[in-house]
Amino acid sequence: MASLEEQLEGVYADAVRFARGLAGSPEDGDDLLQEALVRAWRGYPRLRDPARFRFWLLRIVGNVYRTWARRRALRRWLSLEVVRDVPVEPG
């Protein structure tokens, strides 16, 4: 099986575009891709079909994005709960 670095050569530009598109900015997209690449590096020995590497990597990027989106939504919801529980002084 080819190394992770060899596999990345052919799909890196696609992964960058995909991550930046999902995240909405180059900076956030690069952070997203970095986290996805760490997960890919850890999981690469378990990749069953190297021919599907592109799909596998882009799926990891999508999964990382969904995790980020859930955390962001949860933070917004929790902050609303905190604000709702603050007593309001009569004016």
Coordinates of C-alpha atoms in Angstrom, one line a residue:
M1 CA 0.0 0.0 0.0
A2 CA 1.2 3.5 -0.8
S3 CA 2.1 5.8 2.0
L4 CA -0.4 8.5 3.2
E5 CA 1.9 11.2 1.8
E6 CA 1.9 9.5 -1.6
Q7 CA -1.9 9.2 -1.5
L8 CA -2.3 12.8 -0.5
E9 CA -0.3 14.1 -3.5
G10 CA -3.3 13.5 -5.8
V11 CA -6.1 14.7 -3.7
Y12 CA -4.6 17.4 -1.4
A13 CA -5.9 20.4 -3.5
D14 CA -9.4 18.9 -3.6
A15 CA -9.3 18.4 0.2
V16 CA -8.2 22.0 0.7
R17 CA -11.1 23.3 -1.5
F18 CA -13.6 21.1 0.1
A19 CA -12.6 22.1 3.7
R20 CA -12.5 25.8 2.9
G21 CA -15.9 25.6 1.2
L22 CA -17.4 23.8 4.2
A23 CA -15.8 26.1 6.8
G24 CA -16.6 29.3 4.9
S25 CA -13.1 30.8 5.2
P26 CA -9.6 29.8 4.2
E27 CA -8.4 30.1 7.8
D28 CA -11.1 27.9 9.3
G29 CA -10.9 25.5 6.3
D30 CA -7.2 25.1 6.9
D31 CA -7.8 24.3 10.6
L32 CA -10.6 21.9 9.6
L33 CA -8.3 20.1 7.1
Q34 CA -5.5 19.9 9.7
E35 CA -7.7 18.1 12.1
A36 CA -9.0 15.8 9.4
L37 CA -5.4 15.0 8.3
V38 CA -4.5 14.0 11.9
R39 CA -7.5 11.7 11.9
A40 CA -6.5 10.3 8.5
W41 CA -3.0 9.7 9.7
R42 CA -4.2 7.8 12.7
G43 CA -6.7 5.8 10.7
Y44 CA -4.7 5.2 7.5
P45 CA -3.4 1.7 8.6
R46 CA -7.1 0.6 8.8
L47 CA -8.0 1.8 5.3
R48 CA -9.2 -1.3 3.5
D49 CA -9.3 -0.1 -0.1
P50 CA -6.5 2.4 -1.1
A51 CA -8.3 3.0 -4.4
R52 CA -11.0 4.8 -2.4
F53 CA -8.6 7.1 -0.6
R54 CA -10.0 10.3 -2.0
F55 CA -13.5 9.4 -0.9
W56 CA -12.3 8.2 2.5
L57 CA -10.3 11.5 3.1
L58 CA -13.1 13.8 2.0
R59 CA -15.5 11.8 4.2
I60 CA -13.2 12.5 7.2
V61 CA -13.2 16.2 6.3
G62 CA -17.0 16.2 6.2
N63 CA -17.2 14.3 9.6
V64 CA -14.8 16.8 11.2
Y65 CA -17.0 19.6 9.9
R66 CA -20.2 18.1 11.2
T67 CA -18.5 17.8 14.6
W68 CA -17.5 21.4 14.5
A69 CA -21.0 22.5 13.5
R70 CA -22.6 20.5 16.3
R71 CA -20.2 22.1 18.9
R72 CA -21.0 25.5 17.5
A73 CA -24.7 25.0 17.7
L74 CA -24.4 23.5 21.2
R75 CA -22.4 26.5 22.4
R76 CA -25.1 28.9 21.0
W77 CA -27.8 26.9 22.7
L78 CA -26.0 26.7 26.0
S79 CA -25.3 30.5 25.9
L80 CA -29.0 31.2 25.3
E81 CA -29.9 28.9 28.3
V82 CA -27.4 30.8 30.5
V83 CA -28.8 34.2 29.4
R84 CA -32.4 33.0 29.9
D85 CA -31.7 32.1 33.5
V86 CA -30.2 35.4 34.4
P87 CA -32.7 37.4 36.5
V88 CA -33.9 40.6 34.9
E89 CA -34.0 43.7 37.1
P90 CA -37.3 45.7 36.9
G91 CA -36.7 49.0 35.1

